[in-house]
mmCIF file of C-alpha atoms in Angstrom:
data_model
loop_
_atom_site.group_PDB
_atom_site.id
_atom_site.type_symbol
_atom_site.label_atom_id
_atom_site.label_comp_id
_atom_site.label_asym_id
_atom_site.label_seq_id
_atom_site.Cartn_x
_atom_site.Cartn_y
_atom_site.Cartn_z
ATOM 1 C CA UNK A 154 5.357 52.844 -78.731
ATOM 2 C CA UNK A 155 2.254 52.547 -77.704
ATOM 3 C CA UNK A 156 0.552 48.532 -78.235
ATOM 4 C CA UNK A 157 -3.218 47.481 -78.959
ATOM 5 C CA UNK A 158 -4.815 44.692 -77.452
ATOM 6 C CA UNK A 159 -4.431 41.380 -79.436
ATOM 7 C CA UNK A 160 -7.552 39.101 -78.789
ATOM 8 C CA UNK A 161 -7.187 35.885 -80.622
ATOM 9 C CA UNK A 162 -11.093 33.805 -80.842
ATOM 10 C CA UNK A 163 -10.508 30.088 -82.565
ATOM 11 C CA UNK A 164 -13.379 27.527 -82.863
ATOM 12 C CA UNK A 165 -15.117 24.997 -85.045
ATOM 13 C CA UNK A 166 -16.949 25.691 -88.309
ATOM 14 C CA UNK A 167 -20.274 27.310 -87.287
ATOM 15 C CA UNK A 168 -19.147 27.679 -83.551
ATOM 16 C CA UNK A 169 -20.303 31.206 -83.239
ATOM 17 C CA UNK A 170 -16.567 32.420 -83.238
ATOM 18 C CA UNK A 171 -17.194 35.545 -85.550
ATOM 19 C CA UNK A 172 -20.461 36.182 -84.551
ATOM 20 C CA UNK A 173 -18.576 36.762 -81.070
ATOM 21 C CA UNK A 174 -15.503 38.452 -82.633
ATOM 22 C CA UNK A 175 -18.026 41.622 -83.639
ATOM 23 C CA UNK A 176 -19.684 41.635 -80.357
ATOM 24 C CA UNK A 177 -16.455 42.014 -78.959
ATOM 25 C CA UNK A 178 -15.282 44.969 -81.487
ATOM 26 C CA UNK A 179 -18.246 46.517 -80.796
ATOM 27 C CA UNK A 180 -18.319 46.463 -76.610
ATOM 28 C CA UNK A 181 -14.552 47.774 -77.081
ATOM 29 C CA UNK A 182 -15.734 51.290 -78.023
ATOM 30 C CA UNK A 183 -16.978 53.834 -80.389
ATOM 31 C CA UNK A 184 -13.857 54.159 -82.780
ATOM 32 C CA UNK A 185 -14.243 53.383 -86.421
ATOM 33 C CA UNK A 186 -14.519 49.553 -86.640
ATOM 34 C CA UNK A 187 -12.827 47.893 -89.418
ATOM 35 C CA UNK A 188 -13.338 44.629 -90.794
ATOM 36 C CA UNK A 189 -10.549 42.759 -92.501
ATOM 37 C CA UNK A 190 -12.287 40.171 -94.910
ATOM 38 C CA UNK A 191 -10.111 37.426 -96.338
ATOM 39 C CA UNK A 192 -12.420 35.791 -98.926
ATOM 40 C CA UNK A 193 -12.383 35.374 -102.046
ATOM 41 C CA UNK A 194 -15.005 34.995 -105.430
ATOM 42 C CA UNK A 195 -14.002 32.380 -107.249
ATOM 43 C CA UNK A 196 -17.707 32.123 -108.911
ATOM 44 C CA UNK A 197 -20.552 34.208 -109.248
ATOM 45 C CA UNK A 198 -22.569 32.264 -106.094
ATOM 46 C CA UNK A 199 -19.181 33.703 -103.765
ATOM 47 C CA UNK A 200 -19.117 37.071 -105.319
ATOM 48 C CA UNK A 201 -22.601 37.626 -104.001
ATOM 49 C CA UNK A 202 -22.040 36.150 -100.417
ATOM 50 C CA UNK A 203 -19.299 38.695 -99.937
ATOM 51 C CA UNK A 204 -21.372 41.784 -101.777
ATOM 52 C CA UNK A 205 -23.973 40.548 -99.325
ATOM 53 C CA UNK A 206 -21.742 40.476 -96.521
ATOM 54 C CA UNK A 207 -19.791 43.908 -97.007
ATOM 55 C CA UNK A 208 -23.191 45.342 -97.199
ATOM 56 C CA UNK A 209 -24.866 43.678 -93.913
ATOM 57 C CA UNK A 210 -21.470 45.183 -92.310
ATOM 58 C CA UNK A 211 -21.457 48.689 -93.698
ATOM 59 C CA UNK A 212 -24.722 48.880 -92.677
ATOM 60 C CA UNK A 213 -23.921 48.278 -88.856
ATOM 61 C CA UNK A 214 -21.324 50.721 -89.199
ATOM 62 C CA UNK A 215 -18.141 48.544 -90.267
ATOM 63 C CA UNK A 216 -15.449 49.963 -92.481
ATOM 64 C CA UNK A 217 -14.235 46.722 -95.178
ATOM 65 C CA UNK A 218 -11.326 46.141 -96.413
ATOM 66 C CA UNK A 219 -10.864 43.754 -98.685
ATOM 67 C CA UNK A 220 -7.792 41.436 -98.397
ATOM 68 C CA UNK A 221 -7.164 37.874 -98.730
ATOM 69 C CA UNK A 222 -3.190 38.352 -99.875
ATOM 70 C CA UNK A 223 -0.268 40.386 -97.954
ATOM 71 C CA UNK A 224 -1.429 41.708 -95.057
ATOM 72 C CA UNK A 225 1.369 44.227 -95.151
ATOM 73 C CA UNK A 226 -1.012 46.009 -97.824
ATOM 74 C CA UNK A 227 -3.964 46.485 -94.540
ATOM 75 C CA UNK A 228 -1.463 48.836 -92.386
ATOM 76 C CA UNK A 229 -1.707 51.589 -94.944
ATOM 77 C CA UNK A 230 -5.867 51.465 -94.376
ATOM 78 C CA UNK A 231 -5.522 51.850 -90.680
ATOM 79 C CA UNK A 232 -6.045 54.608 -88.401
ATOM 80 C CA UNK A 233 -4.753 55.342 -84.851
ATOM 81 C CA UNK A 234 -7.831 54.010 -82.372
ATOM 82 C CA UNK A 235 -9.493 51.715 -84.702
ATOM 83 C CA UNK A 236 -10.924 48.592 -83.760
ATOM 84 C CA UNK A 237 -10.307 45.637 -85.585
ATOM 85 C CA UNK A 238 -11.364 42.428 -86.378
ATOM 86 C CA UNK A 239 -9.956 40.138 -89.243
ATOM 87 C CA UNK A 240 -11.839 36.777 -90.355
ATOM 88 C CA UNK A 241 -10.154 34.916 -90.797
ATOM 89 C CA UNK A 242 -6.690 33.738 -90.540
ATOM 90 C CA UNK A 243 -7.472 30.287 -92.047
ATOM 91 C CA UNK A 244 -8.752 31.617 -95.761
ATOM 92 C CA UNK A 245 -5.487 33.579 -95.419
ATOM 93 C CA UNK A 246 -3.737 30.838 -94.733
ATOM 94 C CA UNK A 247 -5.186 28.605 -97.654
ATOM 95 C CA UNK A 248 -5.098 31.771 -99.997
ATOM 96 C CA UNK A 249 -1.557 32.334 -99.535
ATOM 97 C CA UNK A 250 -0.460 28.431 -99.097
ATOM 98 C CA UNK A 251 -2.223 27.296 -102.217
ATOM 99 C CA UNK A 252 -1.900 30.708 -104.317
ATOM 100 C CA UNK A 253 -0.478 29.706 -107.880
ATOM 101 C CA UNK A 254 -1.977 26.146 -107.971
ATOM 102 C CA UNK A 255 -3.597 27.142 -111.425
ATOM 103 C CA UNK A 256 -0.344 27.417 -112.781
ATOM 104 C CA UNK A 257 0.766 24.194 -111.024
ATOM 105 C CA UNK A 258 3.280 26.549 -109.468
ATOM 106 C CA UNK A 259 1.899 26.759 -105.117
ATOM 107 C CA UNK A 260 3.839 28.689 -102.903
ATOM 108 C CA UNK A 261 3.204 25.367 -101.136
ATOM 109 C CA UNK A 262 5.873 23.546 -103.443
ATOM 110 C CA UNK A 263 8.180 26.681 -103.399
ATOM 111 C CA UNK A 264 11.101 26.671 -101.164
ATOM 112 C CA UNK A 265 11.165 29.866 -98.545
ATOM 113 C CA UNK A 266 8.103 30.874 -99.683
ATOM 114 C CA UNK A 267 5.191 30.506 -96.811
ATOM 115 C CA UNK A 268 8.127 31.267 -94.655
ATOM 116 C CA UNK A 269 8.558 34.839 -96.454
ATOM 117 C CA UNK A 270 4.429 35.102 -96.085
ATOM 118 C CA UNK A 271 4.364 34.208 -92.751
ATOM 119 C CA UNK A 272 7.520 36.441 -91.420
ATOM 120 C CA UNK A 273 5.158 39.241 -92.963
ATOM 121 C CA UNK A 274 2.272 38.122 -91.372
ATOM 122 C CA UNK A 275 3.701 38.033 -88.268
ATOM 123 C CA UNK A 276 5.567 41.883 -88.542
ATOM 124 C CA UNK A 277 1.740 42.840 -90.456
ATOM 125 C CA UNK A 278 0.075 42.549 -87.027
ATOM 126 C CA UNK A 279 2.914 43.677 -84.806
ATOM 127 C CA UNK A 280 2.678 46.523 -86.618
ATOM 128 C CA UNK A 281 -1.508 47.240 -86.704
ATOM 129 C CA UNK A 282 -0.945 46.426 -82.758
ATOM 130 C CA UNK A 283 1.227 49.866 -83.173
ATOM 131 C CA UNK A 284 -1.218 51.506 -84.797
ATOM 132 C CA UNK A 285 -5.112 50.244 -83.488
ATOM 133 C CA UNK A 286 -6.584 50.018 -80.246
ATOM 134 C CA UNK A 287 -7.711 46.363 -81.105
ATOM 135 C CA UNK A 288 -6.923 43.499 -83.251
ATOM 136 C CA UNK A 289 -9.785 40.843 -82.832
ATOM 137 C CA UNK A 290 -8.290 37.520 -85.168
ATOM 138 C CA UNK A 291 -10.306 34.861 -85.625
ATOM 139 C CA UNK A 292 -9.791 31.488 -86.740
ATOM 140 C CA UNK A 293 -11.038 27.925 -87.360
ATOM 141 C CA UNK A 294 -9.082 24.928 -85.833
ATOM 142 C CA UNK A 295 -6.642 23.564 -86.560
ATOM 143 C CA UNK A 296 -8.464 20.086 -87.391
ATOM 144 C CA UNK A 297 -11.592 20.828 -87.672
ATOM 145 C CA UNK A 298 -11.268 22.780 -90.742
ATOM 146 C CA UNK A 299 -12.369 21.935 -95.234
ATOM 147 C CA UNK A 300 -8.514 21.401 -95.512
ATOM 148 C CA UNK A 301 -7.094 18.593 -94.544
ATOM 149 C CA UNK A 302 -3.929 18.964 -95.709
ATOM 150 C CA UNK A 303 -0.948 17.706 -93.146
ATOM 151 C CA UNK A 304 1.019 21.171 -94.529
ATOM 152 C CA UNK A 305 -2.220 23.256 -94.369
ATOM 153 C CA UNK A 306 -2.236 22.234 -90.974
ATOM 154 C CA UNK A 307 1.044 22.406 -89.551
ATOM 155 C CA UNK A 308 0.935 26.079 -90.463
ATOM 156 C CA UNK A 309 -2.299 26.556 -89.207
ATOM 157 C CA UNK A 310 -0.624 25.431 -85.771
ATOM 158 C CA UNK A 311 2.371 27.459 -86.356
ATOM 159 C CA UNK A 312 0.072 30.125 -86.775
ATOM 160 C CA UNK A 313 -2.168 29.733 -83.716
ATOM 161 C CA UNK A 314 1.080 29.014 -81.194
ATOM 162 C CA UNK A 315 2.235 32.436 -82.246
ATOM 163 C CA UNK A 316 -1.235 34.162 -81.671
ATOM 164 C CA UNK A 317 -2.070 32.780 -78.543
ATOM 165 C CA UNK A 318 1.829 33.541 -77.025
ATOM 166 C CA UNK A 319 1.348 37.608 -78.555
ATOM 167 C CA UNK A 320 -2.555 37.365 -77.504
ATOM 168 C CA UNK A 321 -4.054 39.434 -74.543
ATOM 169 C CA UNK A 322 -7.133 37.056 -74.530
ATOM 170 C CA UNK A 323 -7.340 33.518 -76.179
ATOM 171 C CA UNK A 324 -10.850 32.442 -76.264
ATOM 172 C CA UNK A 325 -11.842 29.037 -77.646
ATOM 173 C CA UNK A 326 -15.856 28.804 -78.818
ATOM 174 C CA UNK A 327 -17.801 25.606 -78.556
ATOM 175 C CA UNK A 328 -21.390 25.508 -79.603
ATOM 176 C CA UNK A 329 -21.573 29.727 -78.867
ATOM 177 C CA UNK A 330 -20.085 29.704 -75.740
ATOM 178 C CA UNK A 331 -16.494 31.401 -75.025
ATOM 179 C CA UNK A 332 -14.186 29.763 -72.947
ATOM 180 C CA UNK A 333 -10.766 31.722 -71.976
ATOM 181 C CA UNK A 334 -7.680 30.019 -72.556
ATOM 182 C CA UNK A 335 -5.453 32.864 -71.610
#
């Protein structure tokens, strides 16, 4: 089987990390470029932002899927040769982590179940790597992140081990610049 190029791009909170993700996507070729967007609208103020944003991308030619749950749902969306990028693996993380905590009833609290999320994360982009020519994943630290939750965190780092030991290129941003880790 043929494998895509993982690049994996963490950073701080306004470190220029996705503005650097798309410039990558875009410098990889002219195949359909995808964007995997992982927020949410909780309130009206949100539900603009992302109308705003899937509009500002669909202008410059990005394809957006919407998905901030089960990534295994993305692979069907896919074509051979695309280019990806998904931003970002921390509102993932929180959506999936904290999902059912208007119930009182977070995944968080349930036994096996981040593990079950994150064993499908993981075979979610083993298999777009089978199917795309890129997958660009960004991602904020681990600690300099609006959660700081020691749990939050710990699978946050779980998360970014596995990315940058499956990663072609591990970049780390700091103030716009990108420095290569791997």
């Amino acid at each position: 089987m043929a494998q895509g190029q993982l690049i994996f791009i963490s950073g701080g909170v306004r470190s220029g990390k996705s503005a650097y993700a798309e410039s990558v996507v875009r410098a990889a070729g002219s195949a359909r470029k995808v964007y995997i967007a992982s927020g949410q609208a909780y309130d009206e103020e949100m539900k603009k932002r992302i109308e705003r944003h899937r509009l500002d991308r669909f202008q410059d030619g990005w394809h957006t899927i919407e998905q901030a749950y089960r990534m295994e749902s993305v692979l069907e969306k896919l074509q051979p040769e695309d280019m990806v990028l998904w931003d970002c693996v921390t509102t993932w993380l929180a959506n999936e982590l904290y999902e059912g905590w208007e119930t009182g009833n977070m995944c968080a609290d349930q036994p096996g179940c981040m593990e079950e999320k994150w064993n499908g994360l993981q075979q979610s982009i083993l298999a777009m790597l089978h199917t795309v020519d890129l997958l660009t994943v960004v991602s904020n630290e681990v600690l300099d992140d609006f959660v700081r939750d020691e749990l939050y965190q710990s699978w946050l780092g779980r998360i970014h081990i596995w990315l940058v030991q499956q990663a072609d290129q591990a970049i780390e941003m700091e103030n716009g610049l990108a420095f290569r880790r791997k």
